Structure formats: structure tokens, C-alpha cells
Tab-separated table of C-alpha atoms in Angstrom:
chain	number	residue	atom	x	y	z
A	1	MET	CA	77.247	132.680	117.459
A	2	GLY	CA	73.863	134.233	117.905
A	3	LYS	CA	70.156	133.756	118.121
A	4	TYR	CA	69.261	132.412	114.391
A	5	THR	CA	66.029	131.956	112.799
A	6	LYS	CA	65.656	129.497	109.833
A	7	GLU	CA	64.950	132.558	107.463
A	8	ASP	CA	68.210	134.122	109.164
A	9	ILE	CA	70.447	131.169	108.360
A	10	LYS	CA	69.188	130.565	104.797
A	11	GLN	CA	69.692	134.268	104.197
A	12	ILE	CA	73.518	134.233	105.676
A	13	VAL	CA	73.980	131.087	103.298
A	14	ASN	CA	72.754	132.879	100.374
A	15	ASP	CA	74.710	136.293	101.301
A	16	ASN	CA	77.912	134.235	101.871
A	17	ASN	CA	78.275	131.974	99.245
A	18	VAL	CA	77.965	129.105	101.406
A	19	ARG	CA	77.936	125.834	99.303
A	20	TYR	CA	78.153	123.016	101.977
A	21	ILE	CA	76.622	122.401	105.553
A	22	ARG	CA	78.470	120.127	107.948
A	23	LEU	CA	75.540	118.716	110.348
A	24	GLN	CA	77.960	118.129	113.293
A	25	PHE	CA	77.364	115.753	116.493
A	26	THR	CA	79.598	114.008	119.001
A	27	ASP	CA	79.682	110.112	119.757
A	28	ILE	CA	79.818	108.487	123.091
A	29	LEU	CA	83.761	108.615	122.877
A	30	GLY	CA	83.690	112.135	122.413
A	31	THR	CA	84.866	112.141	118.471
A	32	ILE	CA	83.470	114.561	116.378
A	33	LYS	CA	81.388	113.271	113.527
A	34	ASN	CA	79.249	115.047	110.587
A	35	VAL	CA	76.990	114.268	107.473
A	36	GLU	CA	77.983	117.291	104.953
A	37	ILE	CA	75.209	118.222	102.969
A	38	PRO	CA	75.001	120.614	99.870
A	39	VAL	CA	73.251	123.838	100.306
A	40	SER	CA	70.369	122.434	98.217
A	41	GLN	CA	69.593	120.092	100.860
A	42	LEU	CA	69.344	122.901	103.823
A	43	ASP	CA	65.660	123.368	103.788
A	44	LYS	CA	65.264	119.650	104.918
A	45	ALA	CA	67.863	119.854	107.502
A	46	LEU	CA	66.535	122.777	109.178
A	47	ASP	CA	63.016	120.970	108.776
A	48	ASN	CA	64.871	118.022	111.006
A	49	LYS	CA	64.074	115.442	108.282
A	50	MET	CA	68.009	114.589	107.614
A	51	MET	CA	68.546	110.954	108.493
A	52	PHE	CA	71.764	108.791	108.876
A	53	ASP	CA	72.871	105.088	110.004
A	54	GLY	CA	73.422	105.193	113.713
A	55	SER	CA	74.494	101.584	113.701
A	56	SER	CA	77.764	103.003	112.211
A	57	ILE	CA	78.713	105.113	115.166
A	58	GLU	CA	80.413	104.224	118.115
A	59	GLY	CA	78.065	103.315	121.021
A	60	PHE	CA	74.978	104.230	119.254
A	61	VAL	CA	72.729	101.353	118.043
A	62	ARG	CA	72.285	98.246	116.599
A	63	ILE	CA	72.156	97.652	112.808
A	64	GLU	CA	68.195	96.750	113.177
A	65	GLU	CA	67.699	100.169	114.661
A	66	SER	CA	69.874	102.083	112.732
A	67	ASP	CA	67.636	105.088	111.664
A	68	MET	CA	68.510	108.094	113.205
A	69	TYR	CA	67.467	111.954	112.639
A	70	LEU	CA	69.476	114.994	113.003
A	71	HIS	CA	67.895	117.934	115.105
A	72	PRO	CA	70.033	120.896	114.057
A	73	ASP	CA	70.634	123.884	116.920
A	74	LEU	CA	70.007	126.811	114.917
A	75	ASP	CA	72.056	129.189	117.425
A	76	THR	CA	75.141	127.011	116.631
A	77	PHE	CA	75.379	128.235	112.667
A	78	VAL	CA	78.889	129.370	111.885
A	79	ILE	CA	80.685	129.797	108.714
A	80	PHE	CA	84.268	128.228	108.940
A	81	PRO	CA	86.454	131.091	108.301
A	82	TRP	CA	89.117	129.112	106.445
A	83	SER	CA	86.518	127.529	103.869
A	84	HIS	CA	87.209	128.881	100.401
A	85	GLU	CA	85.934	131.647	98.468
A	86	LYS	CA	84.609	130.012	95.855
A	87	GLY	CA	82.443	127.952	98.222
A	88	LYS	CA	81.975	128.237	101.948
A	89	VAL	CA	81.582	125.618	104.260
A	90	ALA	CA	79.101	126.310	107.162
A	91	ARG	CA	78.374	124.131	110.111
A	92	LEU	CA	75.113	123.352	112.573
A	93	ILE	CA	75.805	121.319	115.566
A	94	CYS	CA	72.782	118.590	115.915
A	95	ASP	CA	71.101	116.612	118.756
A	96	ILE	CA	70.025	113.253	117.885
A	97	ALA	CA	66.542	111.823	117.706
A	98	THR	CA	64.964	108.689	117.096
A	99	PRO	CA	62.158	108.170	114.280
A	100	ASP	CA	59.512	109.288	116.581
A	101	GLY	CA	61.215	112.446	117.497
A	102	GLN	CA	62.294	111.690	121.049
A	103	PRO	CA	66.012	112.482	121.812
A	104	PHE	CA	68.193	109.502	121.574
A	105	ALA	CA	69.455	107.958	124.923
A	106	GLY	CA	72.840	107.666	123.255
A	107	ASP	CA	73.437	110.968	122.441
A	108	PRO	CA	75.819	112.664	124.668
A	109	ARG	CA	74.519	116.313	123.979
A	110	SER	CA	70.965	115.535	124.495
A	111	ASN	CA	71.857	113.319	127.900
A	112	LEU	CA	73.415	116.830	129.179
A	113	LYS	CA	70.108	118.321	128.427
A	114	ARG	CA	68.211	115.847	130.643
A	115	VAL	CA	70.874	116.362	133.508
A	116	LEU	CA	70.121	120.309	133.334
A	117	LYS	CA	66.320	119.599	133.627
A	118	LYS	CA	67.493	117.932	137.077
A	119	MET	CA	69.302	121.136	137.751
A	120	GLU	CA	66.173	123.322	136.895
A	121	GLU	CA	63.945	121.376	139.136
A	122	LEU	CA	66.264	122.590	142.214
A	123	GLY	CA	65.640	126.012	141.297
A	124	PHE	CA	68.818	126.740	139.315
A	125	THR	CA	68.608	128.238	135.944
A	126	SER	CA	72.100	127.457	134.559
A	127	PHE	CA	75.012	126.030	135.248
A	128	ASN	CA	78.501	127.631	133.644
A	129	LEU	CA	81.813	126.380	132.443
A	130	GLY	CA	84.863	128.109	131.714
A	131	PRO	CA	86.956	125.450	130.263
A	132	GLU	CA	90.946	125.694	130.056
A	133	PRO	CA	92.332	123.180	127.494
A	134	GLU	CA	95.627	122.369	126.991
A	135	PHE	CA	97.282	120.694	123.837
A	136	PHE	CA	100.555	120.107	122.271
A	137	LEU	CA	102.088	120.727	118.768
A	138	PHE	CA	104.364	118.321	116.948
A	139	LYS	CA	106.210	118.552	113.629
A	140	LEU	CA	104.739	116.539	110.896
A	141	ASP	CA	107.192	114.547	108.688
A	142	GLU	CA	107.433	114.714	104.852
A	143	LYS	CA	104.616	112.585	104.493
A	144	GLY	CA	102.120	114.470	106.477
A	145	GLU	CA	102.223	111.982	109.573
A	146	PRO	CA	102.995	113.607	113.292
A	147	THR	CA	106.232	113.292	114.607
A	148	LEU	CA	107.109	113.286	118.578
A	149	GLU	CA	109.385	116.388	117.623
A	150	VAL	CA	107.896	119.435	119.366
A	151	ASN	CA	107.971	122.401	117.714
A	152	ASP	CA	109.535	124.536	120.206
A	153	HIS	CA	111.408	124.291	123.699
A	154	GLY	CA	109.591	127.087	125.371
A	155	GLY	CA	108.582	126.546	129.235
A	156	TYR	CA	105.507	128.575	130.894
A	157	PHE	CA	104.472	131.856	129.399
A	158	ASP	CA	107.388	131.969	127.118
A	159	LEU	CA	107.652	134.321	123.749
A	160	ALA	CA	108.943	134.148	120.493
A	161	PRO	CA	111.800	133.213	119.403
A	162	THR	CA	111.955	130.448	121.938
A	163	ASP	CA	108.175	129.908	121.666
A	164	LEU	CA	108.290	128.895	117.658
A	165	GLY	CA	104.281	128.073	118.172
A	166	GLU	CA	103.400	131.879	118.809
A	167	ASN	CA	102.419	132.107	115.287
A	168	CYS	CA	100.342	129.393	114.895
A	169	ARG	CA	98.816	129.975	118.367
A	170	ARG	CA	98.173	133.477	117.186
A	171	ASP	CA	96.570	132.203	113.971
A	172	ILE	CA	94.141	129.890	116.011
A	173	VAL	CA	92.969	132.793	118.008
A	174	LEU	CA	92.382	134.933	115.123
A	175	GLU	CA	90.060	132.025	113.644
A	176	LEU	CA	88.443	131.532	116.718
A	177	GLU	CA	87.328	135.180	117.222
A	178	GLU	CA	86.302	135.197	113.916
A	179	MET	CA	83.768	132.391	114.788
A	180	GLY	CA	82.564	134.388	117.749
A	181	PHE	CA	84.615	133.432	120.581
A	182	GLU	CA	85.824	135.445	123.269
A	183	ILE	CA	89.545	134.537	123.751
A	184	GLU	CA	90.658	135.397	127.343
A	185	ALA	CA	94.046	134.473	127.221
A	186	SER	CA	96.518	132.471	125.202
A	187	HIS	CA	100.243	131.416	126.143
A	188	HIS	CA	102.776	128.773	125.981
A	189	GLU	CA	102.392	125.806	128.864
A	190	VAL	CA	105.147	124.615	130.971
A	191	ALA	CA	106.183	121.515	128.612
A	192	PRO	CA	107.964	122.004	125.441
A	193	GLY	CA	105.534	122.471	122.642
A	194	GLN	CA	102.654	122.605	124.872
A	195	HIS	CA	100.114	125.131	124.932
A	196	GLU	CA	96.796	126.965	126.469
A	197	ILE	CA	93.962	129.155	125.052
A	198	ASP	CA	91.347	130.303	127.291
A	199	PHE	CA	88.075	131.402	126.166
A	200	LYS	CA	84.839	133.178	128.213
A	201	TYR	CA	82.565	130.660	130.133
A	202	ALA	CA	79.232	129.786	128.991
A	203	ASP	CA	76.238	127.951	129.871
A	204	ALA	CA	76.974	124.090	129.919
A	205	ILE	CA	75.720	123.018	126.492
A	206	THR	CA	77.202	126.137	124.728
A	207	ALA	CA	80.276	125.695	126.797
A	208	CYS	CA	80.683	121.904	125.736
A	209	ASP	CA	79.855	123.047	121.943
A	210	ASN	CA	82.747	125.471	122.188
A	211	ILE	CA	85.057	122.618	123.205
A	212	GLN	CA	84.376	120.729	120.080
A	213	THR	CA	84.488	123.499	117.999
A	214	PHE	CA	88.169	124.226	119.519
A	215	LYS	CA	89.634	121.052	119.164
A	216	LEU	CA	88.548	121.382	115.412
A	217	VAL	CA	89.759	124.813	114.941
A	218	VAL	CA	93.002	123.888	116.604
A	219	LYS	CA	93.937	120.961	114.735
A	220	THR	CA	93.069	122.591	111.270
A	221	ILE	CA	94.948	125.553	111.848
A	222	ALA	CA	97.751	123.545	113.291
A	223	ARG	CA	98.089	121.339	110.052
A	224	LYS	CA	98.028	124.506	107.793
A	225	HIS	CA	101.541	125.639	109.791
A	226	GLY	CA	102.682	122.203	109.075
A	227	LEU	CA	102.241	121.174	112.954
A	228	HIS	CA	99.848	118.191	114.344
A	229	ALA	CA	97.971	119.135	117.509
A	230	THR	CA	97.015	116.511	119.821
A	231	PHE	CA	94.857	116.735	123.119
A	232	MET	CA	96.204	113.366	124.229
A	233	PRO	CA	96.776	113.684	128.135
A	234	LYS	CA	100.321	112.761	128.055
A	235	PRO	CA	102.202	112.352	125.089
A	236	LEU	CA	105.874	112.932	126.407
A	237	PHE	CA	107.175	110.982	129.272
A	238	GLY	CA	108.997	113.171	131.948
A	239	GLU	CA	107.171	116.549	130.757
A	240	ALA	CA	103.954	117.855	132.392
A	241	GLY	CA	100.603	116.477	130.953
A	242	SER	CA	97.630	118.445	129.298
A	243	GLY	CA	94.571	119.280	131.234
A	244	MET	CA	91.476	120.881	130.728
A	245	HIS	CA	90.309	122.345	133.915
A	246	PHE	CA	86.802	122.964	134.337
A	247	ASN	CA	85.592	126.319	136.273
A	248	VAL	CA	81.635	125.895	137.093
A	249	SER	CA	79.365	127.563	138.772
A	250	LEU	CA	75.549	127.450	139.464
A	251	PHE	CA	73.225	130.628	138.877
A	252	ARG	CA	69.614	131.346	139.803
A	253	GLY	CA	68.788	134.162	137.383
A	254	ASN	CA	71.321	136.539	137.409
A	255	GLU	CA	72.909	135.304	140.694
A	256	ASN	CA	75.740	133.296	141.429
A	257	ALA	CA	74.558	130.917	143.731
A	258	PHE	CA	77.716	129.909	144.886
A	259	PHE	CA	78.647	133.736	146.241
A	260	ASN	CA	78.229	134.521	150.135
A	261	ALA	CA	79.593	137.690	150.740
A	262	ASN	CA	78.955	137.071	154.535
A	263	SER	CA	80.965	133.796	154.939
A	264	GLU	CA	84.563	133.226	155.698
A	265	LEU	CA	85.696	132.473	152.163
A	266	GLY	CA	82.957	134.108	150.106
A	267	LEU	CA	81.083	130.943	149.332
A	268	SER	CA	77.796	129.973	149.952
A	269	GLU	CA	76.063	126.997	151.434
A	270	THR	CA	74.961	125.526	147.940
A	271	ALA	CA	78.965	125.912	146.829
A	272	MET	CA	80.265	124.050	149.755
A	273	GLN	CA	77.406	121.276	149.330
A	274	PHE	CA	78.128	121.276	145.455
A	275	MET	CA	82.158	120.769	146.275
A	276	ALA	CA	81.317	118.141	148.820
A	277	GLY	CA	79.079	116.204	146.255
A	278	VAL	CA	81.863	116.241	143.419
A	279	LEU	CA	84.713	115.185	145.991
A	280	HIS	CA	82.435	112.638	147.086
A	281	HIS	CA	81.958	111.088	143.609
A	282	VAL	CA	84.614	112.176	141.902
A	283	GLN	CA	86.395	108.617	142.039
A	284	GLY	CA	83.177	107.340	140.384
A	285	PHE	CA	83.207	109.730	137.740
A	286	THR	CA	87.221	109.794	136.827
A	287	ALA	CA	86.531	107.239	134.329
A	288	ILE	CA	84.540	109.936	132.294
A	289	THR	CA	86.464	112.846	132.943
A	290	ASN	CA	89.659	110.800	132.140
A	291	PRO	CA	88.742	108.195	129.810
A	292	THR	CA	91.608	106.971	128.233
A	293	VAL	CA	94.268	104.584	129.448
A	294	ASN	CA	96.955	107.368	128.453
A	295	SER	CA	95.021	109.765	131.159
A	296	TYR	CA	96.328	107.996	133.937
A	297	LYS	CA	99.861	108.468	133.266
A	298	ARG	CA	99.025	112.146	133.717
A	299	LEU	CA	97.439	112.001	137.018
A	300	VAL	CA	100.799	111.002	138.872
A	301	PRO	CA	102.852	113.210	141.484
A	302	GLY	CA	105.194	115.903	140.252
A	303	TYR	CA	103.427	117.488	137.321
A	304	GLU	CA	100.989	119.530	138.758
A	305	ALA	CA	98.044	117.444	137.962
A	306	PRO	CA	95.867	116.627	140.892
A	307	CYS	CA	96.081	112.723	142.006
A	308	TYR	CA	94.408	113.211	145.494
A	309	VAL	CA	91.111	113.939	146.555
A	310	ALA	CA	91.053	117.268	148.426
A	311	TRP	CA	90.256	121.090	147.950
A	312	SER	CA	91.708	124.474	148.784
A	313	ALA	CA	91.364	127.794	148.272
A	314	GLN	CA	95.155	129.055	148.785
A	315	ASN	CA	97.262	126.557	146.699
A	316	ARG	CA	96.671	124.331	143.263
A	317	SER	CA	97.905	121.065	144.591
A	318	PRO	CA	94.453	119.625	145.698
A	319	LEU	CA	92.056	118.429	143.032
A	320	ILE	CA	89.308	121.363	143.454
A	321	ARG	CA	90.776	124.841	144.131
A	322	VAL	CA	88.886	127.647	144.626
A	323	PRO	CA	89.972	130.823	142.558
A	324	SER	CA	90.402	134.083	144.391
A	325	ALA	CA	87.285	136.197	142.429
A	326	ARG	CA	84.048	136.557	144.035
A	327	GLY	CA	81.044	138.162	143.176
A	328	LEU	CA	79.364	136.715	139.865
A	329	SER	CA	82.798	135.190	139.255
A	330	THR	CA	82.718	133.112	142.235
A	331	ARG	CA	83.286	129.474	140.638
A	332	ILE	CA	85.095	126.128	142.052
A	333	GLU	CA	87.857	125.013	139.576
A	334	VAL	CA	87.837	121.029	139.082
A	335	ARG	CA	91.414	120.258	138.116
A	336	SER	CA	91.431	116.681	137.011
A	337	VAL	CA	89.760	116.616	133.810
A	338	ASP	CA	91.711	116.054	130.593
A	339	PRO	CA	91.309	117.266	127.213
A	340	SER	CA	90.477	113.619	125.992
A	341	ALA	CA	87.118	113.601	127.867
A	342	ASN	CA	83.641	113.842	125.758
A	343	PRO	CA	82.774	117.328	127.404
A	344	TYR	CA	79.090	116.438	127.427
A	345	LEU	CA	79.358	113.317	129.383
A	346	ALA	CA	82.263	115.162	131.852
A	347	MET	CA	79.870	117.997	132.424
A	348	ALA	CA	76.633	115.675	132.843
A	349	VAL	CA	78.814	113.576	135.903
A	350	LEU	CA	80.023	116.675	137.305
A	351	LEU	CA	76.764	118.585	137.685
A	352	GLU	CA	74.912	115.212	138.793
A	353	ALA	CA	77.588	114.861	141.664
A	354	GLY	CA	77.191	118.224	142.819
A	355	LEU	CA	73.512	118.425	142.808
A	356	GLU	CA	73.637	115.005	144.634
A	357	GLY	CA	75.336	116.918	147.340
A	358	ILE	CA	73.108	119.759	147.498
A	359	ARG	CA	70.221	117.293	147.703
A	360	GLN	CA	71.872	115.470	150.481
A	361	ASP	CA	73.009	118.434	152.518
A	362	MET	CA	76.569	117.063	152.080
A	363	VAL	CA	79.607	118.826	153.927
A	364	PRO	CA	83.314	119.039	152.160
A	365	PRO	CA	86.159	117.865	154.155
A	366	ALA	CA	88.140	120.755	155.891
A	367	PRO	CA	90.487	122.237	152.940
A	368	ILE	CA	93.920	121.162	152.600
A	369	ASN	CA	96.197	124.209	152.184
A	370	ARG	CA	99.665	122.605	152.296
A	371	ASN	CA	101.472	121.356	149.070
A	372	ILE	CA	99.890	117.729	149.063
A	373	TYR	CA	102.691	116.598	146.922
A	374	VAL	CA	105.370	116.971	149.694
A	375	MET	CA	103.015	115.411	152.292
A	376	THR	CA	103.897	111.351	153.078
A	377	GLU	CA	101.403	108.928	152.858
A	378	THR	CA	100.492	108.915	156.572
A	379	GLU	CA	100.119	112.551	156.531
A	380	ARG	CA	97.591	112.133	153.908
A	381	LYS	CA	95.825	109.443	155.563
A	382	ALA	CA	95.474	111.597	158.777
A	383	ASN	CA	93.911	114.329	156.631
A	384	GLY	CA	91.438	111.988	155.300
A	385	ILE	CA	93.182	112.588	151.558
A	386	GLU	CA	91.988	109.663	149.196
A	387	ASN	CA	93.845	108.938	146.015
A	388	LEU	CA	92.120	108.864	142.410
A	389	PRO	CA	92.011	105.857	140.599
A	390	ALA	CA	95.815	104.922	139.225
A	391	SER	CA	94.754	103.392	136.075
A	392	LEU	CA	91.596	103.265	133.727
A	393	ASP	CA	90.810	99.629	134.884
A	394	ASP	CA	90.673	101.050	138.534
A	395	ALA	CA	88.285	103.967	137.382
A	396	LEU	CA	85.897	101.379	135.478
A	397	ARG	CA	85.625	99.368	138.638
A	398	LEU	CA	84.667	102.280	140.770
A	399	LEU	CA	82.526	103.791	137.886
A	400	GLU	CA	80.583	100.624	138.279
A	401	LYS	CA	79.830	101.072	141.942
A	402	ASP	CA	78.638	104.698	141.737
A	403	GLU	CA	75.027	104.812	141.010
A	404	ILE	CA	74.895	108.515	141.017
A	405	VAL	CA	77.238	108.622	138.254
A	406	LYS	CA	75.641	106.044	136.292
A	407	ASP	CA	72.353	107.485	136.524
A	408	ALA	CA	74.021	110.682	134.968
A	409	LEU	CA	74.860	108.929	132.218
A	410	GLY	CA	71.733	106.792	131.727
A	411	SER	CA	71.834	103.279	131.002
A	412	HIS	CA	72.678	103.042	127.067
A	413	ILE	CA	75.552	105.500	127.215
A	414	TYR	CA	76.877	103.839	130.569
A	415	GLU	CA	76.686	100.233	129.087
A	416	ASN	CA	78.299	101.151	125.702
A	417	PHE	CA	81.060	103.327	127.269
A	418	LYS	CA	82.064	100.711	129.781
A	419	GLU	CA	82.242	98.143	126.976
A	420	ALA	CA	84.089	100.382	125.091
A	421	LYS	CA	86.771	101.297	127.459
A	422	GLU	CA	86.972	97.576	128.614
A	423	ILE	CA	88.217	96.837	125.385
A	424	GLU	CA	90.540	99.562	125.461
A	425	TYR	CA	92.210	98.669	128.723
A	426	GLU	CA	92.373	94.940	127.608
A	427	MET	CA	93.995	95.790	124.293
A	428	PHE	CA	96.528	98.009	126.416
A	429	ARG	CA	97.370	95.482	128.830
A	430	SER	CA	97.979	92.640	126.721
A	431	VAL	CA	100.151	94.327	124.150
A	432	VAL	CA	103.733	94.202	124.672
A	433	HIS	CA	105.116	97.711	125.064
A	434	PRO	CA	108.781	99.112	124.231
A	435	TRP	CA	109.660	99.723	127.888
A	436	GLU	CA	109.148	95.968	128.811
A	437	ARG	CA	111.589	94.925	125.932
A	438	GLU	CA	114.151	97.807	126.957
A	439	GLN	CA	113.780	96.116	130.671
A	440	TYR	CA	113.820	92.799	130.287
A	441	LEU	CA	114.960	91.600	126.905
A	442	LYS	CA	118.432	91.251	127.939
A	443	MET	CA	118.237	90.993	131.246
A	444	TYR	CA	116.024	87.639	131.275
């Protein structure tokens, strides 16, 4: 991943026998979409003249306003390493524009750029993200459909032969590195069949692009190993769920705005204000960072996932943890985010919440340095510790009340996201689930 011109891309395509280009973008729900074109149409794509039907994409536009244009970000050009030697496939990540060339209000990537401009107006130059996405690997059946049989029974940091996903995970890392990722860690996670691969932080847009690319690579390589990779937050009852911790920091040029060597914790006033803003608005943006019915099966006590609004520099039970590294590595870790989230929307709401904390000179509550999971409800109330929403329905109601978070999404994304998720929750609420039959069929 580097800085490319149109001529660079055309030369690389020619030199490497690239036959097809995927023009990728992300819909409001975080699903990767693409328009694949033959290389003969590359010039048209590079000139921002490639059109598609936006009415067929979740949350985009009505059929009478369907024409949308794909504007490729040249710096996202990469050749998929697993594509065939006789005709390789490359991709470009695109922003979505209206026919008059303006950023489309329903494009999550363009919306994040809009929020980043607000950050720049406050004197910051970049918002960096180091994500920690977790996923499960399940075996495929003879028809190629995923089962609920995990591929190993390993635990945290286990090695082969207990960790039978090691070879798959290693191949994922090799493919990612060939695509330009700098991998920092790769290991088995707490639950059977659960894995984590961490890659180097980047600016907000690049980091979100990387998350989407990461998901695509993980799923593609897993299938080559006869496995199904899922980023579903809680696929197994009684086991830890999958999170996607966000390690974030604000910069002014080469200076980390979160660092102050003279403060007690090494955190600047800006960092404290930002953290206060996140804590103040987290209940309002949880529907975005935890956007599925299943997300709330993860946010329960007992499995290390945060379900209480608090922060600490000393333990991992609060929602925000401050890792011990200082200097340029000073950051806050928001631990509630899960990998079903649309990363562009999650970053937009988290950044807007933090910026509001800075604008309003907010002060965070006192840190909680005890294990919150062993505190009684009375103790939590005495310490001012509130709960995260307990369901998607609760989260949507809190989102509706938070004007700052809604502003971070813009009215188009907010209204379409809310409508889609209300339908999702209503479907869940009205379906009869196996647990109900197990509990009630013989009893009544």
C-alpha cells in the first residue's frame, strides 16, 4: 500500500498481468461491496466515470435517484496474492459520489472524512487507530457450509498441536504481509477456535480500509483451509465473544496530543477530555459499535467484555483501558467495539464523541482500579458506574437521544441505519428460538 498515480497503477497492472479490477466500497451495515471490471475499463474507472446502481445497496438511495459514481482512492491499489497467475485480480477502495461529483451522504467512508475535517478545525492533524480484531474458525461440512464445530480446543496463546488453526492463521499473516500489512502479533484467543491478529496502527481512513481488507483476507484464506471464519461477536454460548478493541490517539503533526510527561499518568488534558467525551456518549454510540442483536450476548459479565462505563490505567475490566506505553505510543483503548461494526461509522462516532469532550472541556470520572465484575450493584452505583445498553433495542433508543452521535452519522446514515436495525430487532423479537422450546414446550 503506497502512493500511486494513475500511470503507476496502469504500469503495475500491465507488468503483473492483472486482468480484473474490483472497485470496492462499504455499505451502511459494514458489508463490503464491489463492482468488478475488466482491465479494459481501467482508464474509465481511474477517471471517476464508473457508475453503478445505488438503489440496490442497503441504505443508499431510492430507485428514482439511483445513479452513483465510484471514485477510487489510488493509494488503496493492491493485487490479491491468491489470484490466478493466468489473470490476476487487483482492487481499489472507492468513495461514493453523486452525479454532480459531491460526496454521497450515505457513504460511510466519505462520512468519516467529514468528521475528520472537524478534527482538523480543532488543530489536530490525524486520528490514529490500532485495531485488535478477533474471529472464530469453524469447520465446513461436506457441502461447504459452516458448522458449529470449532477447528481446535486451544486456549489463550496455545500452540500446535492444540491450536490446529495455527497453519491457517500463519497463511493469513503471510497473505496480509504480501499486501503491505505490518503484522504485530498473531495468536490463539481465549475460546476454542478463536483467534486474533493485530496489525500496525494507521490514520483513521487507512485503518478502516485495513479492517475491511483484513476481513476479506481472513475469510478467503480460511475457506482454502476448509474452514469458515466469522466475525460474529458471540457465536458460542458459554465461551468468550469476539471483540475489536480500538486503540486510538490524536496527533498534531508529529506530536502525540494524548501525551504529557509531566502529568501523573503521562496523559495530557486533551487525552482526559477526549476520554470524558467518549464515556459521556458511549451509551449513545453503542448501537454503532455493537450493531447486531448478537453483540449484546457478548456484553455480559464473566467473559472479559466490558459492560460497564468506566476507565482505568491499571486493569482490563473497564470499558476504556489506558495501556502503559507513553510518548508517541500514548493511547486509549476502547474495549467495547466488536468486529460486526462498520469500522468507518464506529470511528466517526468515537471521534465525534471525543472531540465533543475537548470542545466542552469535559472531565472524566475517577478511574476504577478494582475488578468491576466482582463489585456489587450498590458498589457500582456508589462509584458512578453505569451499564452499557443490554440489547440492540435499548441501544437504538439511546442513540435516538444523542444528538452528537447522530450528527457524527449525518441524517441519511442515521435514518437508514436506524430503520434497518429496528427491522432486525423486530425479527429477532418475534421469532421463536430453540431455547424457548427447550424451556417451555414440556413445561406448559
